CSV table of C-alpha atoms and ligand atoms in Angstrom, one decimal:
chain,number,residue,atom,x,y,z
G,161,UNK,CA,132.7,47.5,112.6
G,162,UNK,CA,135.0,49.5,115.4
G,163,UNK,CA,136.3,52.2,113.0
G,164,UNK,CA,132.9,52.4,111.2
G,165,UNK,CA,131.2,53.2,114.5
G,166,UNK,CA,133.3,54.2,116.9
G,167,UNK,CA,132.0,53.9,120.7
G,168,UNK,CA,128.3,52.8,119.0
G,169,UNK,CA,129.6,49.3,117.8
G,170,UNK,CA,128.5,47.6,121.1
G,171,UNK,CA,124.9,49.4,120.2
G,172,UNK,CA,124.9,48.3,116.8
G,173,UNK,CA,125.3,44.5,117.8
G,174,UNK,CA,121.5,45.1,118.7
G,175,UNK,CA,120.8,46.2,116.0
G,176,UNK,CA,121.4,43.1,113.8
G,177,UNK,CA,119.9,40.9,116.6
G,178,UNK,CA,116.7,43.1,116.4
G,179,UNK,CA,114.3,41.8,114.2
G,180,UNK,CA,111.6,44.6,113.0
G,181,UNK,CA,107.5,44.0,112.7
G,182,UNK,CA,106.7,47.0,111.2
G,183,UNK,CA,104.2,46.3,108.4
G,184,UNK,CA,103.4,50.6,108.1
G,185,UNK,CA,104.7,54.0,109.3
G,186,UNK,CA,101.5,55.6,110.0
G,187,UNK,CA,101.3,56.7,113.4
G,188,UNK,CA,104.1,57.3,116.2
G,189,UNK,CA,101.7,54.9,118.3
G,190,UNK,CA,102.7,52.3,115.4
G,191,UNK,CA,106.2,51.8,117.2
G,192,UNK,CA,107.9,50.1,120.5
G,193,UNK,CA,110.6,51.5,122.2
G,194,UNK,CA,112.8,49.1,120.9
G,195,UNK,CA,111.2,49.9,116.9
G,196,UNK,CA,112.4,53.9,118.0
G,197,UNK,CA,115.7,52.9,119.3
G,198,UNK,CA,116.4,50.2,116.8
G,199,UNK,CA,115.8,53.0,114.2
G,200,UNK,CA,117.8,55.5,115.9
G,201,UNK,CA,121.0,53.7,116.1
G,202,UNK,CA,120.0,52.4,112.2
G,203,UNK,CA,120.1,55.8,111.3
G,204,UNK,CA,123.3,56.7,113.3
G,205,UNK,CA,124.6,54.0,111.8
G,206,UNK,CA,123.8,55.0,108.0
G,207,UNK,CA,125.4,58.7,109.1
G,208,UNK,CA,128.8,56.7,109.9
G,209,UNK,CA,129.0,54.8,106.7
G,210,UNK,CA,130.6,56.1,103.9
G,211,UNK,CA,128.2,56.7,100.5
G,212,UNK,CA,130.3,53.8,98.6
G,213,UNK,CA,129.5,51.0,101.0
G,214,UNK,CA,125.5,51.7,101.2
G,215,UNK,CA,123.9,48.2,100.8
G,216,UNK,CA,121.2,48.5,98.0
G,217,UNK,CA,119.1,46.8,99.7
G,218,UNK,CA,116.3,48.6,97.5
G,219,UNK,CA,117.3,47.7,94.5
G,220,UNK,CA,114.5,46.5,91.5
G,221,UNK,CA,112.7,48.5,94.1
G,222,UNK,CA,110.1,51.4,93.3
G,223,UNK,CA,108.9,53.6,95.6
G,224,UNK,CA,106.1,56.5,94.7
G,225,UNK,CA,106.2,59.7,96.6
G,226,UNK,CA,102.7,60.7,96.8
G,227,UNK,CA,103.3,64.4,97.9
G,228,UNK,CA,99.4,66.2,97.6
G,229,UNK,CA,100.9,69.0,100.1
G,230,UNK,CA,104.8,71.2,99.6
G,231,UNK,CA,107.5,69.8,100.9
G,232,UNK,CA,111.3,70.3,100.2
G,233,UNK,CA,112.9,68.2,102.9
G,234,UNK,CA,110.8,65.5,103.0
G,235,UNK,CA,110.3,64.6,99.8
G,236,UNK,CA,113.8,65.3,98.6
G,237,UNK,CA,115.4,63.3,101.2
G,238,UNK,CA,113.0,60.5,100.6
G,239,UNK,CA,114.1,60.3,97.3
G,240,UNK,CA,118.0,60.3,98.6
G,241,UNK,CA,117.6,57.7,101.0
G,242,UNK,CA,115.6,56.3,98.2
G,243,UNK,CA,118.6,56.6,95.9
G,244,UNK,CA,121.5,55.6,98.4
G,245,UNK,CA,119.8,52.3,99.3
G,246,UNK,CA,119.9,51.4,95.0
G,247,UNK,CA,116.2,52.1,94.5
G,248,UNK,CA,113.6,53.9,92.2
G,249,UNK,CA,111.4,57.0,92.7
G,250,UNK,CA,108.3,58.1,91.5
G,251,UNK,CA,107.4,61.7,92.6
G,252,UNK,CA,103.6,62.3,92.0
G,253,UNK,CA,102.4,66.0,93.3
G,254,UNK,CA,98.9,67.3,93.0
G,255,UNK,CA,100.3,69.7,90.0
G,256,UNK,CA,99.5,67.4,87.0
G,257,UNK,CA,97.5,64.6,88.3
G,258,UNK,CA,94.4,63.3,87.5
G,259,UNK,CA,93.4,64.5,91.3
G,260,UNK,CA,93.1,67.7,89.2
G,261,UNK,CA,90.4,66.5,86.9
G,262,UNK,CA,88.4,65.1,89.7
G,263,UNK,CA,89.7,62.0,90.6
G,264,UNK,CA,88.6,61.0,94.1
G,265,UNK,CA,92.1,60.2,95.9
G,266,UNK,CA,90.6,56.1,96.6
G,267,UNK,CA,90.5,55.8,92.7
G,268,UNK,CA,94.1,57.4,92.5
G,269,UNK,CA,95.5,54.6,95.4
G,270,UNK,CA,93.9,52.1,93.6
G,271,UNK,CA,95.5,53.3,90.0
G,272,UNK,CA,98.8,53.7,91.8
G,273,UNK,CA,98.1,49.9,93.4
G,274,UNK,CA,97.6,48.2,90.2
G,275,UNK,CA,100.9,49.1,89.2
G,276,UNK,CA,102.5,47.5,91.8
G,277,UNK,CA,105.2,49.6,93.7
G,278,UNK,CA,107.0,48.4,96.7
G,279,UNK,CA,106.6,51.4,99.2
G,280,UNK,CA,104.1,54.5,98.6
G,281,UNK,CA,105.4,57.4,101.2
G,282,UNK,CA,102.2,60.1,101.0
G,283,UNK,CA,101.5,63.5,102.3
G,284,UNK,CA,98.1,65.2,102.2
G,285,UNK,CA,96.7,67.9,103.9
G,286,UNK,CA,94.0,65.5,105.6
G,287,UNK,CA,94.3,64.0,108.9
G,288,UNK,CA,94.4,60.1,109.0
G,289,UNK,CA,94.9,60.0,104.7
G,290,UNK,CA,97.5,57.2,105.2
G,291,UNK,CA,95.4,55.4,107.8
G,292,UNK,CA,92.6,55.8,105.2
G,293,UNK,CA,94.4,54.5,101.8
G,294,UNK,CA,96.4,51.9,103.8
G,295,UNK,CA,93.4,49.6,103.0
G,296,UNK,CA,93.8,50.0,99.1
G,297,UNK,CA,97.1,49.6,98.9
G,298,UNK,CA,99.3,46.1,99.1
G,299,UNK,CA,102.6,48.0,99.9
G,300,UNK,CA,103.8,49.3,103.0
G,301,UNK,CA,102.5,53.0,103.8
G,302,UNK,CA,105.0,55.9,105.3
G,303,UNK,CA,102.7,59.0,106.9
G,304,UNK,CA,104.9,61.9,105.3
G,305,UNK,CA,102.4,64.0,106.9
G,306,UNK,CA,99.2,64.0,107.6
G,307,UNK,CA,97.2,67.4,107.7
G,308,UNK,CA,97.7,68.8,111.9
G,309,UNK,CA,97.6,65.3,113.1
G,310,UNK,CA,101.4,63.4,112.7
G,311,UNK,CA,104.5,63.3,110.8
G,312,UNK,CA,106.0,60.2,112.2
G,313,UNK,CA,109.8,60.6,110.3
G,314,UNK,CA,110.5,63.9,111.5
G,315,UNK,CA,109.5,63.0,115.0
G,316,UNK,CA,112.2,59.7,114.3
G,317,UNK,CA,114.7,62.7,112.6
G,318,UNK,CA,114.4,64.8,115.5
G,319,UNK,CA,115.2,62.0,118.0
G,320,UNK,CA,118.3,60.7,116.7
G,321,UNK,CA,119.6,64.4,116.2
G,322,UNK,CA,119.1,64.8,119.2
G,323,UNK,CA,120.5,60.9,120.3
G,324,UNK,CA,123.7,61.9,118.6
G,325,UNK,CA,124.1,65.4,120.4
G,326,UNK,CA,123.0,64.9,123.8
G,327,UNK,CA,122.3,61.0,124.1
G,328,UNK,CA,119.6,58.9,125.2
G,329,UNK,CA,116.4,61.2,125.0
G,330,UNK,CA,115.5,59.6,129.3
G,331,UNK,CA,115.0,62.3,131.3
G,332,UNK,CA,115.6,65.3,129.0
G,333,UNK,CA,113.8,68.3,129.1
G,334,UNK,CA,112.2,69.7,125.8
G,335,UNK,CA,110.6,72.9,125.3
G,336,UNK,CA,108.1,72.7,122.4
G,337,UNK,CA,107.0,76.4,120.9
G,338,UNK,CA,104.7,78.1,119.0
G,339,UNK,CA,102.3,77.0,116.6
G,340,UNK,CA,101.7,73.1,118.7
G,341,UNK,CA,97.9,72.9,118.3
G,342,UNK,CA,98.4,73.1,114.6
G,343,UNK,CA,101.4,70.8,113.9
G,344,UNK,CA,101.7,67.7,113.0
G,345,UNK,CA,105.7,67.4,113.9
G,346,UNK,CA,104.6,68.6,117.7
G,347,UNK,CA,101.7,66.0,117.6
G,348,UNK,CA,104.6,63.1,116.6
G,349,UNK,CA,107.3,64.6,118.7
G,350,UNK,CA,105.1,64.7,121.6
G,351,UNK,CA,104.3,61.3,121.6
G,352,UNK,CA,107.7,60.1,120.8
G,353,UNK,CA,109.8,62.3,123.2
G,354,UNK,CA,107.1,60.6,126.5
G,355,UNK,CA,107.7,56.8,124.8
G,356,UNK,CA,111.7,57.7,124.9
G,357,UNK,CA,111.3,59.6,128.6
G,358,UNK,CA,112.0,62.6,127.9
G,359,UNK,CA,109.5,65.7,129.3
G,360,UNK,CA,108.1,67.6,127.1
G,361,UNK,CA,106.4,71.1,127.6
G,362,UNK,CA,104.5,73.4,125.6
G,363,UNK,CA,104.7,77.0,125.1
G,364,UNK,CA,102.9,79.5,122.7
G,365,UNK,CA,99.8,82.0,122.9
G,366,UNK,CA,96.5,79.9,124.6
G,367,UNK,CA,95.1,79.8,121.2
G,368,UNK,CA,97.6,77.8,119.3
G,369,UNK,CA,98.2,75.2,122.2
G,370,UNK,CA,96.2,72.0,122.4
G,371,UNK,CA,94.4,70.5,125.5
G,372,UNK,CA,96.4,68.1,126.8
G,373,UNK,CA,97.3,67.0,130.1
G,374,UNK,CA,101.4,68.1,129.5
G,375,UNK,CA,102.6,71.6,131.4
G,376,UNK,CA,101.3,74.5,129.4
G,377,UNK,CA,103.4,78.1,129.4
G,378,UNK,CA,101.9,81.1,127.7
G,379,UNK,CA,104.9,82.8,129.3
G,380,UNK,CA,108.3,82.3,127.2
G,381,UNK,CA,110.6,82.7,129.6
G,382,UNK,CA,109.3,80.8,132.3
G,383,UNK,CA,108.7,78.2,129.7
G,384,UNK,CA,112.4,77.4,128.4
G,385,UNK,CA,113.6,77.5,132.2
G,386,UNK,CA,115.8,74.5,132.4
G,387,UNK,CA,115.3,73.1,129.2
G,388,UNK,CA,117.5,71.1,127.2
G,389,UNK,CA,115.9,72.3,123.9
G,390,UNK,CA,113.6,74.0,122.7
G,391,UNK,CA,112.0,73.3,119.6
G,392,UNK,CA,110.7,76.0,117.1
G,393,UNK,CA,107.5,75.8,115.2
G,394,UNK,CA,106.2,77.6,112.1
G,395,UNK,CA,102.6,79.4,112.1
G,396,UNK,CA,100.9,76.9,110.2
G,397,UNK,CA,98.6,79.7,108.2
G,398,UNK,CA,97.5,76.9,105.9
G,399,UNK,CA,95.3,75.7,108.8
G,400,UNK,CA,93.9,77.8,111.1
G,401,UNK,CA,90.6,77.7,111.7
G,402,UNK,CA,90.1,81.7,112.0
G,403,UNK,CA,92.3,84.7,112.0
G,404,UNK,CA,94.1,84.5,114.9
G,405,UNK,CA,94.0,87.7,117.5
G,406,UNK,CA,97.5,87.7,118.3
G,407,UNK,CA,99.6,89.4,115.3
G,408,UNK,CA,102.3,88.3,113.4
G,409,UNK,CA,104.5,90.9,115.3
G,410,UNK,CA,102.8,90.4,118.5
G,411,UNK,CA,103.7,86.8,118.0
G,412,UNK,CA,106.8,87.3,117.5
G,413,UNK,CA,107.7,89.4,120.2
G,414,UNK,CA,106.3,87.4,122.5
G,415,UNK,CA,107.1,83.7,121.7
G,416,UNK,CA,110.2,84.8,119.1
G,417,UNK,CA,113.2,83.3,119.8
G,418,UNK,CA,116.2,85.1,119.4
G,419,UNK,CA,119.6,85.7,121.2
G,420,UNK,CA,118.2,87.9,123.8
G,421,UNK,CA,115.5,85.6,125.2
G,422,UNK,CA,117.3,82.3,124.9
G,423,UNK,CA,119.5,83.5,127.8
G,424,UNK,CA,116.4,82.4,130.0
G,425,UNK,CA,117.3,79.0,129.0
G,426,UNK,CA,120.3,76.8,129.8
G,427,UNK,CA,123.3,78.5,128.4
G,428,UNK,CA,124.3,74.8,126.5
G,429,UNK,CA,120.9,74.8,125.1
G,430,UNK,CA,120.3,73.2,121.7
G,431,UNK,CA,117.5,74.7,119.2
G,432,UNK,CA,115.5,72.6,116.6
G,433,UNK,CA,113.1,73.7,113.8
G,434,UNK,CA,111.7,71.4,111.6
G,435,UNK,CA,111.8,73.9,108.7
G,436,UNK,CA,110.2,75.4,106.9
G,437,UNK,CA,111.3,78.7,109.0
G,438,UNK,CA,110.0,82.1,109.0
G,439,UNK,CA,113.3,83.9,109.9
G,440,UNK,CA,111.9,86.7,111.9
G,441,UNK,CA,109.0,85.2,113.1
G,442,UNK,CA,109.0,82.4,115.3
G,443,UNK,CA,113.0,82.4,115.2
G,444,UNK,CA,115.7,85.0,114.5
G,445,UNK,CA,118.6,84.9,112.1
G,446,UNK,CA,120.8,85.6,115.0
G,447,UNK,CA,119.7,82.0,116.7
G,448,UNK,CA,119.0,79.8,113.3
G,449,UNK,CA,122.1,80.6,112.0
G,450,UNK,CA,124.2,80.2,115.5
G,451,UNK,CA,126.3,76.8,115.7
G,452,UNK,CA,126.3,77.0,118.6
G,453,UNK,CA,122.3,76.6,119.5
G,454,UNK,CA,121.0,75.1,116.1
G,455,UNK,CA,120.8,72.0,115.2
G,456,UNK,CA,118.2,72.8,111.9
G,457,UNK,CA,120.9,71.3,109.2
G,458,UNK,CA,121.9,68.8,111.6
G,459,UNK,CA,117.9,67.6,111.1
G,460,UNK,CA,118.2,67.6,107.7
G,461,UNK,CA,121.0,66.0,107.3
G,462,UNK,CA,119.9,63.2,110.0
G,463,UNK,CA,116.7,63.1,107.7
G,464,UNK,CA,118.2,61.2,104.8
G,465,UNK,CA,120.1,58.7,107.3
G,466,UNK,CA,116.6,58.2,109.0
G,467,UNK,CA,114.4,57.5,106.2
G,468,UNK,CA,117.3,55.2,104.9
G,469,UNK,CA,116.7,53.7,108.3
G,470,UNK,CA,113.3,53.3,108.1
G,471,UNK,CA,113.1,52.2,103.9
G,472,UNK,CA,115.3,49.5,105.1
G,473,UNK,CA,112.9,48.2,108.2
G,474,UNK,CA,109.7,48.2,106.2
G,475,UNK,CA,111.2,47.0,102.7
A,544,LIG,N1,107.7,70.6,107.3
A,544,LIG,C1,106.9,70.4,108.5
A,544,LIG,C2,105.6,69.8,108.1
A,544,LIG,O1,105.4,69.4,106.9
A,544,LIG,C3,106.7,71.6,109.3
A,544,LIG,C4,106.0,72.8,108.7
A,544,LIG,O2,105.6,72.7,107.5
A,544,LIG,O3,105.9,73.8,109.4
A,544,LIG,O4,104.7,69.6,108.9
């Protein structure tokens, strides 16, 4: 277990004495602190393992992706960690279903129920769909996304990028920026980062924050002071309720991070986007592309070890 691990192996012993009660992945409020740590060190764990010795642990196993929004990360590395653990994937989008005939989505679950599969992972662009369908369906639900209200595995993603990086998330500082009222991974990273400890802030133009009761900064720079990292949002166009009054160029010179501004936060800070990004937006080229600060492809890539992590809990 030492070479596989490293300095974790002592941190993996708790992981096979953990046993997990997840029945769903729904809802950030679904987990413990031990569930999130548990699957944090799972994940770091699957990221240390070479590809030959994945247990299939999924195998005669079939999941259906039930993607009724885009996605390229999600979905894809779904069907990896799908894959690695010796499973089978059934990709359903809403391009060629019967959802495009008129098929109310409870008589889609319940086709999609009667045939049996072990796991359905779904993304729609309704809040609370998986809450909703989890009553038709005899399998365990994962929330790929749920309209502007979570996206439980990318909050789980971000955390154990950000385990492996900087360490435990107690205590850390993290700037969240941009589009937050709209976003479903800054509705599931809020409530994870507070479970794990960490502070979180929110910055972005008053229109595009929620009300909440976490410190509020229309003001970049005063914002990222002291942070430990700051976390980039897209404009999510697809649901604002009205035009917004700041422009696209206003935004971005306001809340547009880039390697000018990031010199008002700590000079070791780390930058995460969830991706999609809008280079030349809400981040520049000069700061997504900089090893240095980003950690994008270090989310991606921490995305496949985490939903292995979590296919492995729930199956
Ligand atoms: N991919 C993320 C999501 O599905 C972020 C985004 O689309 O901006 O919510």
């Amino acid at each position: 277990m030492n070479n596989i691990l490293g300095n974790r192996a002592a941190e993996f012993d708790d992981i096979v004495e953990y046993t997990s009660i997840l029945n769903n992945l729904i809802s950030i409020d679904d987990l413990s602190v031990e569930d999130v740590r548990h699957l944090i060190l799972k994940a770091i764990s699957y990221s240390a393992i070479d590809k030959s010795h994945y247990p299939p642990i999924l195998k005669n196993k079939t999941i259906i992706n039930l993607f009724l929004e885009n996605s390229t990360r999600t979905r894809l590395s779904f069907e990896m960690a799908t894959y690695n653990l010796g499973g089978n994937v059934i990709n359903m989008t809403l391009d060629g279903s019967s959802i495009n005939k008129g098929e109310v989505l409870k008589d889609t679950v319940l086709t999609l129920n009667a045939m049996h599969p072990d796991l359905l992972v779904v993304r729609n662009s309704k809040n609370n769909t998986a809450k909703d369908i989890s009553k038709y369906m005899d399998c365990p639900i994962i929330n790929a996304g749920d309209g502007s209200n979570e996206h439980p595995t990318q909050a789980l993603l971000d955390a154990a990028t950000i385990y492996q990086n900087l360490g435990d998330l107690e205590g850390l500082k993290v700037a969240i920026c941009g589009d937050v009222k709209h976003s479903r991974v800054a509705g599931s990273n809020v409530k994870l980062l507070r479970k794990m400890g960490a502070e979180v802030r929110l910055i972005g133009p008053e229109e595009l924050l929620p009300k909440n009761d976490l410190e509020l900064y229309t003001d970049f720079a005063e914002g990222v002071k002291d942070v430990d990292i700051i976390m980039m949002l897209r404009i999510q166009k697809e649901r604002l309720e009205a035009e917004l009054s700041i422009t696209e160029q206003e935004f971005h010179d306001k809340y547009g991070l880039n390697a000018v501004n990031i010199k008002f936060a700590k000079p070791d800070v780390y930058v995460m986007h969830p991706g999609p990004m809008n280079r030349g937006v809400e981040i520049s080229s000069d700061i997504a592309d900089n090893e240095a600060y980003s950690l994008i492809l270090k989310q991606v890539e921490m995305g496949v070890y985490m939903r292995m992590a979590i296919l492995d809990s729930l199956s």
